[in-house]
Coordinates of C-alpha atoms in Angstrom, one line a residue:
Chain A
X927 CA -29.4 -15.0 -38.8
X928 CA -26.1 -16.2 -40.7
X929 CA -27.0 -14.1 -43.7
X930 CA -27.4 -11.1 -41.2
X931 CA -23.9 -11.5 -39.7
X932 CA -22.5 -12.2 -43.3
X933 CA -24.0 -9.0 -44.2
X934 CA -22.4 -7.2 -41.3
X935 CA -19.1 -8.7 -41.8
X936 CA -19.0 -7.2 -45.2
X937 CA -20.3 -4.0 -44.2
X938 CA -17.1 -3.8 -41.9
X939 CA -14.9 -5.0 -44.6
X940 CA -16.2 -2.3 -46.9
X941 CA -15.4 0.4 -44.6
X942 CA -11.8 -0.3 -45.1
X943 CA -11.2 0.4 -41.4
X944 CA -9.1 -3.0 -41.0
X945 CA -6.5 -1.4 -43.5
X946 CA -6.3 1.5 -41.3
X947 CA -5.8 -0.6 -38.3
X948 CA -3.3 -2.8 -39.9
X949 CA -1.2 0.0 -41.3
X950 CA -1.1 1.5 -37.4
X951 CA -0.1 -1.8 -36.3
X952 CA 2.6 -2.3 -38.9
X953 CA 4.0 1.1 -38.2
X954 CA 4.2 0.6 -34.2
X955 CA 5.4 -2.9 -34.5
X956 CA 8.3 -2.0 -36.8
X957 CA 9.1 1.0 -34.7
X958 CA 9.2 -1.0 -31.7
X959 CA 11.3 -3.9 -33.3
X960 CA 13.6 -1.4 -34.5
X961 CA 13.8 0.1 -31.1
X962 CA 14.2 -3.2 -29.4
X963 CA 17.0 -4.4 -31.9
X964 CA 18.7 -1.0 -31.4
X965 CA 18.6 -1.2 -27.4
X966 CA 20.0 -4.7 -27.7
X967 CA 22.9 -3.7 -29.8
X968 CA 23.6 -0.7 -27.5
X969 CA 23.7 -2.9 -24.5
X970 CA 26.1 -5.3 -26.0
X971 CA 28.4 -2.4 -27.0
X972 CA 28.4 -0.9 -23.4
X973 CA 29.2 -4.3 -21.9
X974 CA 32.3 -4.6 -24.5
X975 CA 33.4 -1.1 -23.8
X976 CA 33.1 -1.7 -20.1
X977 CA 35.1 -5.1 -19.8
X978 CA 37.3 -4.3 -22.7
X979 CA 36.7 -7.6 -24.3
X980 CA 36.7 -8.1 -28.0
X981 CA 33.5 -10.3 -27.9
X982 CA 30.4 -9.9 -25.6
X983 CA 30.5 -13.4 -24.1
X984 CA 26.9 -14.1 -22.6
X985 CA 27.9 -17.7 -21.6
X986 CA 30.3 -16.7 -18.9
X987 CA 27.5 -14.4 -17.3
X988 CA 25.2 -17.3 -17.7
X989 CA 27.3 -19.8 -16.2
X990 CA 28.0 -17.5 -13.3
X991 CA 24.4 -17.3 -12.5
X992 CA 24.0 -20.9 -13.1
X993 CA 26.8 -21.6 -10.4
X994 CA 25.2 -19.0 -8.1
X995 CA 21.7 -20.3 -8.4
X996 CA 23.1 -24.0 -7.8
X997 CA 25.0 -23.2 -4.8
X998 CA 21.9 -21.6 -3.4
X999 CA 19.7 -24.3 -4.2
X1000 CA 22.0 -26.5 -2.4
X1001 CA 21.7 -24.3 0.8
X1002 CA 19.5 -26.5 3.3
X1003 CA 18.0 -23.4 4.9
X1004 CA 15.8 -22.2 2.1
X1005 CA 12.2 -23.1 2.2
X1006 CA 11.3 -25.9 -0.4
X1007 CA 9.0 -23.9 -2.5
X1008 CA 11.9 -21.5 -2.9
X1009 CA 14.5 -24.2 -3.9
X1010 CA 11.6 -25.5 -6.5
X1011 CA 11.6 -22.0 -8.2
X1012 CA 15.6 -21.9 -8.3
X1013 CA 15.5 -25.2 -9.8
X1014 CA 13.2 -23.9 -12.8
X1015 CA 15.5 -21.2 -13.0
X1016 CA 18.3 -23.3 -13.5
X1017 CA 16.6 -25.5 -16.0
X1018 CA 15.7 -22.4 -18.0
X1019 CA 19.3 -21.5 -18.0
X1020 CA 20.7 -24.8 -18.8
X1021 CA 18.5 -24.8 -21.7
X1022 CA 20.0 -21.6 -23.1
X1023 CA 23.6 -22.9 -22.3
X1024 CA 22.8 -26.2 -24.0
X1025 CA 21.2 -24.9 -27.0
X1026 CA 23.7 -22.0 -27.4
X1027 CA 21.1 -19.3 -27.1
X1028 CA 22.0 -16.1 -25.6
X1029 CA 19.1 -15.4 -23.2
X1030 CA 18.8 -11.7 -23.9
X1031 CA 18.7 -12.0 -27.9
X1032 CA 15.3 -10.4 -28.9
X1033 CA 13.3 -13.1 -30.5
X1034 CA 10.2 -12.9 -32.5
X1035 CA 8.1 -14.9 -30.0
X1036 CA 9.6 -13.1 -27.1
X1037 CA 8.5 -9.8 -28.9
X1038 CA 5.0 -10.6 -29.5
X1039 CA 4.3 -11.4 -26.0
X1040 CA 5.8 -8.3 -25.1
X1041 CA 4.1 -6.5 -27.5
X1042 CA 0.8 -7.7 -26.3
X1043 CA 1.5 -7.1 -22.7
X1044 CA 2.7 -3.4 -23.2
X1045 CA -0.4 -2.9 -25.7
X1046 CA -3.1 -4.6 -23.8
X1047 CA -3.7 -1.3 -21.7
X1048 CA -4.2 1.1 -24.3
X1049 CA -3.2 0.4 -27.7
X1050 CA -5.0 -2.8 -28.5
X1051 CA -8.3 -1.7 -26.8
X1052 CA -7.9 1.5 -28.9
X1053 CA -7.6 -0.6 -32.2
X1054 CA -11.1 -2.5 -31.1
X1055 CA -12.7 0.6 -30.4
X1056 CA -11.7 2.1 -33.9
X1057 CA -13.3 -1.1 -35.3
X1058 CA -16.3 -1.3 -33.3
X1059 CA -17.5 2.3 -32.2
X1060 CA -19.5 3.0 -35.4
X1061 CA -21.2 -0.3 -35.5
X1062 CA -24.6 0.9 -34.4
X1063 CA -24.0 4.7 -34.2
X1064 CA -22.8 4.9 -37.9
X1065 CA -26.3 3.5 -39.2
X1066 CA -27.8 6.6 -37.3
X1067 CA -25.2 9.1 -38.4
X1068 CA -25.4 7.8 -42.1
X1069 CA -29.2 7.6 -41.6
X1070 CA -29.2 4.0 -42.8
X1071 CA -30.9 2.6 -39.7
X1072 CA -34.3 3.0 -41.2
X1073 CA -33.4 0.8 -44.1
X1074 CA -32.2 -1.7 -41.5
X1075 CA -34.9 -1.6 -39.1
X1076 CA -37.7 -1.8 -41.7
X1077 CA -36.8 -5.4 -42.4
X1078 CA -38.8 -8.2 -41.2
X1079 CA -36.7 -9.3 -38.6
X1080 CA -36.8 -8.3 -34.8
X1081 CA -34.5 -5.8 -33.5
X1082 CA -32.5 -8.2 -31.2
X1083 CA -31.5 -10.2 -34.2
X1084 CA -30.1 -7.1 -35.9
X1085 CA -28.0 -6.2 -32.9
X1086 CA -27.2 -9.8 -32.2
X1087 CA -25.9 -10.3 -36.0
X1088 CA -23.6 -6.9 -35.3
X1089 CA -22.3 -8.4 -32.4
X1090 CA -21.5 -11.7 -33.8
X1091 CA -19.8 -9.9 -36.8
X1092 CA -17.8 -7.6 -34.2
X1093 CA -16.4 -10.8 -32.3
X1094 CA -15.5 -12.5 -35.2
X1095 CA -13.5 -9.4 -36.6
X1096 CA -12.0 -8.8 -33.1
X1097 CA -10.9 -12.5 -33.0
X1098 CA -9.2 -11.9 -36.5
X1099 CA -7.8 -8.6 -35.3
X1100 CA -6.1 -10.3 -32.4
X1101 CA -4.7 -13.0 -34.7
X1102 CA -3.4 -10.5 -36.9
X1103 CA -1.7 -8.6 -34.1
X1104 CA 0.0 -11.8 -33.0
X1105 CA 1.1 -12.7 -36.8
X1106 CA 2.0 -9.1 -37.6
X1107 CA 4.1 -8.7 -34.6
X1108 CA 5.9 -11.9 -34.9
X1109 CA 6.6 -11.6 -38.8
X1110 CA 7.6 -8.0 -38.4
X1111 CA 10.3 -8.8 -35.5
X1112 CA 11.4 -11.8 -37.0
X1113 CA 12.7 -9.6 -40.0
X1114 CA 14.3 -7.3 -37.6
X1115 CA 15.9 -10.1 -35.0
X1116 CA 16.2 -13.1 -37.2
X1117 CA 15.5 -15.3 -34.3
X1118 CA 12.0 -17.2 -34.0
X1119 CA 12.7 -18.3 -30.4
X1120 CA 9.5 -20.3 -30.3
X1121 CA 11.1 -23.0 -28.2
X1122 CA 12.7 -21.1 -25.6
X1123 CA 11.5 -22.0 -22.0
X1124 CA 9.6 -19.2 -20.2
X1125 CA 8.5 -19.4 -16.3
X1126 CA 4.9 -18.9 -15.7
X1127 CA 2.2 -19.8 -13.2
X1128 CA 2.7 -17.5 -10.4
X1129 CA 0.2 -17.4 -7.9
X1130 CA -0.9 -14.9 -5.0
X1131 CA -1.1 -16.2 -1.5
X1132 CA -2.1 -13.8 1.3
X1133 CA -1.3 -10.8 -0.9
X1134 CA 2.2 -11.7 -1.7
X1135 CA 3.3 -13.2 -5.1
X1136 CA 4.3 -16.9 -4.7
X1137 CA 6.5 -18.7 -7.3
X1138 CA 6.1 -22.4 -5.7
X1139 CA 3.6 -23.5 -8.4
X1140 CA 5.3 -22.1 -11.4
X1141 CA 6.0 -24.2 -14.6
X1142 CA 8.1 -24.2 -17.5
X1143 CA 6.5 -23.7 -20.9
X1144 CA 7.9 -22.7 -24.2
X1145 CA 7.7 -19.5 -25.6
X1146 CA 5.1 -20.5 -28.5
X1147 CA 2.8 -21.8 -25.7
X1148 CA 3.1 -18.7 -23.5
X1149 CA 2.3 -16.6 -26.6
X1150 CA -0.5 -18.4 -27.2
X1151 CA -2.0 -17.7 -23.4
X1152 CA -0.8 -14.2 -23.7
X1153 CA -3.2 -13.7 -26.8
X1154 CA -5.8 -15.7 -25.4
X1155 CA -6.0 -13.1 -22.7
X1156 CA -5.6 -10.3 -25.0
X1157 CA -8.5 -11.9 -27.0
X1158 CA -10.5 -12.0 -23.8
X1159 CA -9.9 -8.2 -22.9
X1160 CA -10.6 -7.5 -26.4
X1161 CA -14.0 -9.1 -26.3
X1162 CA -14.8 -7.2 -23.5
X1163 CA -13.7 -3.8 -24.7
X1164 CA -15.9 -4.8 -28.1
X1165 CA -18.8 -5.3 -25.8
X1166 CA -18.6 -2.1 -24.0
X1167 CA -17.9 -0.5 -27.4
X1168 CA -21.3 -1.6 -28.6
X1169 CA -23.1 -0.4 -25.7
X1170 CA -21.6 3.2 -26.3
X1171 CA -22.4 2.9 -30.1
X1172 CA -26.0 2.1 -29.3
X1173 CA -26.4 4.8 -27.0
X1174 CA -24.8 7.8 -29.0
X1175 CA -25.6 8.8 -32.3
X1176 CA -22.5 9.7 -33.9
X1177 CA -19.4 7.6 -34.6
X1178 CA -17.2 10.3 -33.5
X1179 CA -18.5 10.9 -30.2
X1180 CA -18.6 7.2 -29.6
X1181 CA -14.6 7.2 -30.3
X1182 CA -14.3 10.1 -28.0
X1183 CA -16.2 8.8 -25.1
X1184 CA -14.4 5.3 -25.3
X1185 CA -10.8 6.9 -25.6
X1186 CA -11.5 9.4 -22.8
X1187 CA -12.6 6.6 -20.4
X1188 CA -9.9 4.3 -21.1
X1189 CA -7.1 7.1 -20.9
X1190 CA -8.9 8.5 -17.9
X1191 CA -9.2 5.2 -16.4
X1192 CA -5.4 4.8 -16.7
X1193 CA -5.2 8.3 -14.8
X1194 CA -7.4 7.0 -12.2
X1195 CA -5.1 4.0 -11.6
X1196 CA -2.3 6.5 -10.9
X1197 CA -3.9 9.0 -8.7
X1198 CA -6.3 7.0 -6.9
X1199 CA -4.6 4.0 -6.3
X1200 CA -5.9 3.4 -2.7
X1201 CA -9.6 4.1 -3.5
X1202 CA -11.2 0.7 -3.2
X1203 CA -13.5 1.3 -5.9
X1204 CA -10.9 1.6 -8.5
X1205 CA -10.2 -1.9 -8.8
X1206 CA -13.7 -2.5 -9.9
X1207 CA -13.3 -0.2 -13.0
X1208 CA -12.9 -2.2 -16.2
X1209 CA -9.4 -0.5 -17.2
X1210 CA -7.9 -1.0 -14.0
X1211 CA -8.2 -4.9 -14.8
X1212 CA -7.0 -4.7 -18.4
X1213 CA -3.5 -5.8 -17.7
X1214 CA -4.3 -9.5 -17.5
X1215 CA -1.2 -10.8 -18.9
X1216 CA 1.2 -9.3 -16.1
X1217 CA -0.7 -12.2 -13.9
X1218 CA 1.3 -14.7 -16.1
X1219 CA 4.7 -13.2 -16.0
X1220 CA 4.5 -12.4 -12.3
X1221 CA 5.7 -8.9 -13.1
X1222 CA 2.6 -7.1 -11.3
X1223 CA 2.4 -5.6 -8.0
X1224 CA -0.1 -7.6 -5.9
X1225 CA -2.9 -5.5 -5.0
X1226 CA -5.2 -6.2 -1.8
X1227 CA -7.9 -8.6 -3.4
X1228 CA -7.0 -8.6 -6.9
X1229 CA -5.9 -11.8 -8.8
X1230 CA -6.6 -13.1 -12.1
X1231 CA -9.9 -14.6 -11.3
X1232 CA -11.1 -11.4 -9.9
X1233 CA -9.9 -9.3 -12.8
X1234 CA -11.6 -11.8 -15.2
X1235 CA -14.8 -11.8 -13.1
X1236 CA -14.9 -7.7 -13.1
X1237 CA -14.4 -7.7 -17.1
X1238 CA -17.2 -10.3 -17.6
X1239 CA -19.4 -8.5 -15.3
X1240 CA -18.6 -5.3 -17.5
X1241 CA -18.9 -7.3 -21.0
X1242 CA -22.2 -9.0 -19.6
X1243 CA -23.9 -5.8 -18.3
X1244 CA -22.9 -3.6 -21.3
X1245 CA -24.3 -6.3 -23.6
X1246 CA -27.5 -6.4 -21.7
X1247 CA -28.0 -2.8 -21.5
X1248 CA -27.1 -2.4 -25.2
X1249 CA -29.9 -4.9 -26.2
X1250 CA -32.5 -3.2 -24.0
X1251 CA -31.6 0.3 -25.5
X1252 CA -31.6 -0.9 -28.9
X1253 CA -35.0 -2.4 -28.7
X1254 CA -36.8 0.7 -27.1
X1255 CA -34.9 3.1 -29.1
X1256 CA -37.0 5.7 -31.3
X1257 CA -35.9 5.9 -34.8
X1258 CA -37.0 9.4 -36.3
X1259 CA -35.6 10.2 -39.6
Chain B
X1069 CA -16.2 -13.4 -56.4
X1070 CA -14.5 -11.6 -53.5
X1071 CA -17.4 -11.7 -51.4
X1072 CA -17.9 -15.4 -51.9
X1073 CA -14.4 -16.2 -50.9
X1074 CA -14.3 -14.1 -47.9
X1075 CA -17.2 -15.0 -45.8
X1076 CA -16.3 -18.7 -45.5
X1077 CA -12.7 -17.7 -44.9
X1078 CA -13.6 -15.5 -42.1
X1079 CA -16.3 -17.7 -40.5
X1080 CA -13.9 -20.6 -40.5
X1081 CA -10.8 -18.9 -39.2
X1082 CA -12.7 -16.9 -36.8
X1083 CA -14.5 -20.0 -35.3
X1084 CA -11.1 -21.9 -35.1
X1085 CA -9.3 -19.1 -33.6
X1086 CA -12.0 -18.6 -31.0
X1087 CA -11.5 -22.4 -30.0
X1088 CA -7.8 -21.7 -29.8
X1089 CA -8.2 -18.5 -27.7
X1090 CA -10.8 -19.8 -25.6
X1091 CA -8.8 -23.0 -24.7
X1092 CA -5.8 -20.7 -23.9
X1093 CA -7.7 -18.5 -21.6
X1094 CA -9.1 -21.4 -19.6
X1095 CA -5.4 -22.7 -19.4
X1096 CA -4.2 -19.4 -18.2
X1097 CA -6.8 -19.4 -15.7
X1098 CA -5.8 -23.0 -14.4
X1099 CA -2.2 -22.2 -14.0
X1100 CA -2.5 -19.1 -12.2
X1101 CA -4.9 -20.0 -9.8
X1102 CA -4.1 -19.1 -6.2
X1103 CA -3.5 -22.2 -4.1
X1104 CA -4.8 -22.6 -0.6
X1105 CA -2.9 -25.8 0.7
X1106 CA 0.3 -23.9 2.0
X1107 CA -1.8 -22.3 4.7
X1108 CA -1.5 -25.6 6.7
X1109 CA 2.4 -25.4 6.3
X1110 CA 2.8 -22.4 8.0
X1111 CA 0.6 -23.0 10.7
X1112 CA 2.4 -26.1 11.7
X1113 CA 5.8 -24.7 11.9
X1114 CA 5.0 -22.1 14.5
X1115 CA 4.0 -23.9 17.5
X1116 CA 7.0 -26.0 17.3
X1117 CA 9.0 -23.0 17.9
X1118 CA 6.8 -21.7 20.4
X1119 CA 7.4 -24.5 22.9
X1120 CA 11.2 -24.0 22.9
X1121 CA 11.7 -20.9 24.7
X1122 CA 9.8 -21.9 27.7
X1123 CA 12.4 -24.7 28.4
X1124 CA 15.6 -23.1 28.7
X1125 CA 14.3 -20.1 31.2
X1126 CA 13.3 -22.8 33.5
X1127 CA 16.2 -22.7 35.7
X1128 CA 15.2 -19.2 37.2
X1129 CA 17.9 -19.2 40.1
X1130 CA 20.8 -19.3 37.5
X1131 CA 22.0 -15.7 37.8
X1132 CA 24.0 -14.8 34.7
X1133 CA 25.9 -11.6 33.6
X1134 CA 25.4 -11.8 29.9
X1135 CA 22.0 -13.0 28.2
X1136 CA 22.0 -13.8 24.5
X1137 CA 18.5 -13.3 22.7
X1138 CA 17.7 -14.2 19.2
X1139 CA 18.2 -16.3 16.5
X1140 CA 20.6 -19.3 15.0
X1141 CA 23.3 -16.8 15.3
X1142 CA 22.8 -16.1 18.8
X1143 CA 22.6 -19.9 19.2
X1144 CA 25.9 -20.4 17.4
X1145 CA 24.9 -22.5 14.6
X1146 CA 27.7 -23.2 12.4
X1147 CA 30.5 -22.7 14.9
X1148 CA 32.6 -25.7 14.9
X1149 CA 33.6 -25.5 18.5
X1150 CA 29.9 -24.8 19.2
X1151 CA 30.7 -21.6 21.4
X1152 CA 28.8 -18.8 19.5
X1153 CA 29.6 -15.2 19.6
X1154 CA 28.4 -15.1 23.4
X1155 CA 30.7 -17.8 24.8
X1156 CA 33.7 -16.3 22.7
X1157 CA 33.1 -12.9 24.1
X1158 CA 33.3 -14.4 27.8
X1159 CA 36.5 -16.0 26.8
X1160 CA 37.8 -12.7 25.3
X1161 CA 37.1 -10.8 28.6
X1162 CA 38.4 -13.6 30.7
X1163 CA 41.8 -13.5 28.9
X1164 CA 42.2 -9.8 29.1
X1165 CA 40.9 -9.1 32.7
X1166 CA 40.5 -12.5 34.3
X1167 CA 37.1 -11.6 35.1
X1168 CA 34.6 -14.8 35.1
X1169 CA 31.3 -14.0 33.5
X1170 CA 28.4 -16.3 33.4
X1171 CA 26.4 -16.7 30.2
X1172 CA 22.7 -17.6 29.5
X1173 CA 21.8 -18.1 25.9
X1174 CA 18.0 -18.1 25.1
X1175 CA 18.4 -18.0 21.3
X1176 CA 16.1 -20.1 19.2
X1177 CA 17.5 -20.9 15.7
X1178 CA 14.8 -19.8 13.0
X1179 CA 13.4 -16.8 15.1
X1180 CA 12.3 -13.9 13.3
X1181 CA 11.8 -10.4 15.1
X1182 CA 8.0 -11.0 15.6
X1183 CA 8.9 -14.3 17.4
X1184 CA 11.3 -12.9 19.7
X1185 CA 9.0 -10.0 20.4
X1186 CA 6.4 -12.8 21.6
X1187 CA 9.1 -14.5 23.6
X1188 CA 9.9 -11.4 25.4
X1189 CA 6.6 -10.4 26.2
X1190 CA 5.2 -13.7 27.3
X1191 CA 6.9 -13.2 30.5
X1192 CA 8.9 -16.3 30.6
X1193 CA 12.2 -14.7 30.1
X1194 CA 11.5 -11.7 32.6
X1195 CA 13.9 -12.9 35.2
X1196 CA 16.7 -13.6 32.9
X1197 CA 16.4 -10.2 31.5
X1198 CA 16.2 -8.4 34.7
X1199 CA 19.4 -10.1 35.8
X1200 CA 21.4 -9.5 33.0
X1201 CA 24.3 -6.8 32.8
X1202 CA 24.6 -7.2 29.1
X1203 CA 22.1 -8.3 26.7
X1204 CA 23.4 -9.3 23.1
X1205 CA 20.5 -9.5 20.6
X1206 CA 20.8 -11.1 17.0
X1207 CA 17.8 -10.8 15.2
X1208 CA 16.2 -9.8 11.8
X1209 CA 18.3 -12.1 9.7
X1210 CA 15.5 -14.3 9.1
X1211 CA 13.2 -11.7 8.4
X1212 CA 15.4 -10.5 5.7
X1213 CA 16.6 -13.8 4.2
X1214 CA 13.4 -15.0 2.5
X1215 CA 13.3 -11.7 0.4
X1216 CA 16.7 -12.6 -1.0
X1217 CA 15.1 -15.5 -3.0
X1218 CA 12.4 -13.3 -4.7
X1219 CA 13.0 -11.8 -7.9
X1220 CA 14.0 -8.1 -8.0
X1221 CA 10.7 -6.6 -8.8
X1222 CA 8.8 -8.1 -6.0
X1223 CA 11.7 -7.6 -3.4
X1224 CA 12.0 -3.7 -3.7
X1225 CA 8.0 -3.8 -3.0
X1226 CA 8.2 -6.2 -0.3
X1227 CA 11.2 -4.9 1.4
X1228 CA 9.6 -1.8 2.7
X1229 CA 6.9 -3.7 4.4
X1230 CA 9.1 -6.3 6.0
X1231 CA 11.6 -3.7 7.2
X1232 CA 8.8 -1.6 8.8
X1233 CA 7.3 -4.6 10.6
X1234 CA 11.0 -5.4 11.8
X1235 CA 11.7 -2.0 13.1
X1236 CA 8.1 -2.2 14.9
X1237 CA 9.2 -5.7 16.5
X1238 CA 12.5 -4.3 17.5
X1239 CA 11.4 -1.1 19.0
X1240 CA 8.9 -3.3 21.0
X1241 CA 11.5 -5.7 22.1
X1242 CA 13.9 -2.9 23.3
X1243 CA 11.2 -1.0 25.1
X1244 CA 10.4 -4.3 27.0
X1245 CA 13.9 -4.9 27.9
X1246 CA 14.3 -1.6 29.1
X1247 CA 11.1 -1.7 31.2
X1248 CA 12.4 -5.0 32.9
X1249 CA 16.0 -3.8 33.0
X1250 CA 16.7 -0.1 33.0
X1251 CA 20.4 -0.4 33.7
X1252 CA 21.8 -3.3 31.4
X1253 CA 23.9 -2.6 28.4
X1254 CA 22.6 -3.8 25.2
X1255 CA 24.3 -5.0 22.0
X1256 CA 22.5 -5.2 18.6
X1257 CA 24.5 -7.6 16.3
X1258 CA 24.4 -6.1 12.7
X1259 CA 23.6 -8.5 9.8
X1260 CA 26.5 -9.4 7.3
X1261 CA 25.9 -10.5 3.6
X1262 CA 26.7 -14.2 3.6
X1263 CA 26.1 -14.3 -0.3
X1264 CA 29.0 -13.1 -2.4
X1265 CA 29.0 -9.4 -2.6
X1266 CA 29.1 -9.2 -6.6
X1267 CA 25.7 -8.2 -6.4
X1268 CA 25.6 -4.4 -5.3
X1269 CA 21.8 -4.2 -5.8
X1270 CA 20.8 -6.7 -3.2
X1271 CA 23.6 -5.6 -0.8
X1272 CA 21.9 -2.1 -0.8
X1273 CA 18.7 -3.5 0.8
X1274 CA 21.1 -5.1 3.4
X1275 CA 22.8 -1.8 4.1
X1276 CA 19.6 0.0 4.4
X1277 CA 18.6 -2.6 6.8
X1278 CA 21.5 -2.0 9.0
X1279 CA 21.5 1.6 8.8
X1280 CA 17.8 1.5 10.2
X1281 CA 18.7 -1.0 12.9
X1282 CA 21.6 1.5 13.9
X1283 CA 19.0 4.3 14.0
X1284 CA 17.2 2.4 16.6
X1285 CA 20.0 1.6 18.6
X1286 CA 20.8 5.4 18.7
X1287 CA 17.9 6.2 20.5
X1288 CA 19.3 5.0 23.7
X1289 CA 22.8 5.5 24.9
X1290 CA 23.3 2.1 26.4
X1291 CA 22.4 0.4 23.2
X1292 CA 25.1 -0.4 21.1
X1293 CA 25.2 -1.5 17.4
X1294 CA 27.7 -4.1 16.5
X1295 CA 28.9 -3.8 13.1
X1296 CA 29.7 -7.2 11.1
X1297 CA 29.0 -6.4 7.6
X1298 CA 32.6 -5.1 6.7
X1299 CA 34.3 -7.7 8.6
X1300 CA 32.6 -10.4 6.8
X1301 CA 32.8 -8.8 3.3
X1302 CA 36.3 -9.2 3.0
X1303 CA 36.7 -12.8 4.7
X1304 CA 33.6 -14.5 3.6
X1305 CA 35.6 -17.7 2.5
X1306 CA 37.1 -18.1 6.2
X1307 CA 34.2 -16.5 8.2
X1308 CA 31.3 -18.8 6.7
X1309 CA 30.6 -22.3 7.9
X1310 CA 30.3 -25.3 5.2
X1311 CA 26.5 -24.3 5.1
X1312 CA 27.5 -20.9 3.4
X1313 CA 24.9 -19.0 5.1
X1314 CA 26.1 -19.1 9.0
X1315 CA 29.3 -18.1 10.3
X1316 CA 32.2 -20.1 11.3
X1317 CA 34.1 -20.4 14.3
X1318 CA 36.3 -17.5 12.8
X1319 CA 33.4 -15.6 11.9
X1320 CA 31.7 -15.9 15.5
X1321 CA 35.5 -15.1 16.9
X1322 CA 35.3 -11.9 14.6
X1323 CA 31.7 -11.1 15.9
X1324 CA 32.9 -11.4 19.5
X1325 CA 36.0 -9.1 19.1
X1326 CA 33.7 -6.6 17.4
X1327 CA 31.5 -6.6 20.5
X1328 CA 34.4 -6.4 22.8
X1329 CA 36.0 -3.7 20.9
X1330 CA 32.6 -1.8 20.8
X1331 CA 32.1 -2.0 24.6
X1332 CA 35.5 -2.1 26.2

């Protein structure tokens, strides 16, 4: 079994697709980092032009905001939970002021989390699809399936070894996305920002976003959480890709089908947002990190656990069907 | 050589990362879990408020000319002399015409529009409403205020829903009052901005709110909308009480004068 998996890993590596993926990543990460740095400099320039000041002094703005928050927190007519969330924001701002860090300076760890949040809907799933689409279908289109299946191992073992190899490569891929986006953006920004506090832990109560239970964690921990969710999503996408790869004979149609369903799913979200069934579609549930940042629009009956369960159901079913299909498949060549 | 190194490297790093991601995944699940215990809190609060309105309406024979309905503003919270805009309006009328009006105040601090609608439709205030010549209503501040403490993204989403619910309640309140008393003059007190006006974005919501209230007031010639926003905007220091939320005596005086100017 281990030998088989090792073999599959080597097959994936030999196809050199990983380098293509890394190249794609490098290009996009560099573009985005440059763009963000550019936007930041423009903001500073605009601010300086508006105020006529020589220097952009963020400390004045931050202290104003801090005073405003503190006076509001002193108001006895606000609910206790709201006050707690003020205090968290006060803590966060105080950190920036005490450590002399401008909160809007782009940092590498801020960037990698944002990159993951933006990429999780489309870009990262597509990378996984590129990695996985020809896993089984490639064997058929290249007519190597016969060689593989004539070995004295049961078919499910062959597919399982392929799946394990895919899981390992997906895990490494996500790690590389994290490392690359951190390193490249660090080159652009020159700020790591791993220790900066982030507010997270939002929950949904009766259809509205509640910030009572929020906590402060460091940017590094936050990135780990975000990438864990990205990893989960990628594993599900990998499972669905495996199913498509088993079901069709050519790798290109496998990639086509998956791209169409991911992009089509995004459209579905826009046009049929009211339709009850949409929320059970896997593409709708991909955006898990937004549950951490509290930046999502609460949809009736949707929360982190719901999305994860829906995705898990998609992944589990896809796996099950792939194994059944692969076992029954006729191999004529 | 390459093949021999790469396999253990991938195996070890993938398993380690697997552990890391799996634990991170569980952590994010734990911290974002929806919490339940808050339900108990919100339910406890409401009955305490619901008992109050029955009390002040007991003396039925107390015939009054002016009736004040609504929230803490109507009750005069923050006024050093504890008069509120109702009593201050009565004093203004007395100063100028010598006419002595009686005042009946049924305001309950903390009321939101739905609670006022409940109070009015419950029947306990029917007699008071039917007898009044002038009914002043201050409501909506407690509907809108909680939104101010949310971050901008969620606020803009929730605002529409809250506003719609408020307008429904307001229409219901006004219809109910009209069915009990078709003659009385009504005065709807507009909202002012207690937070410094250096944030135009949030003030926009307040202005939209006031505008919609004004449109509702416009449906009936005997309903007056009383502007307060402009008066408070440039006098926030003197018009707000120590709590920086409710009006001070001077603030209530300004509201009373505003009512007086609009109605007389």
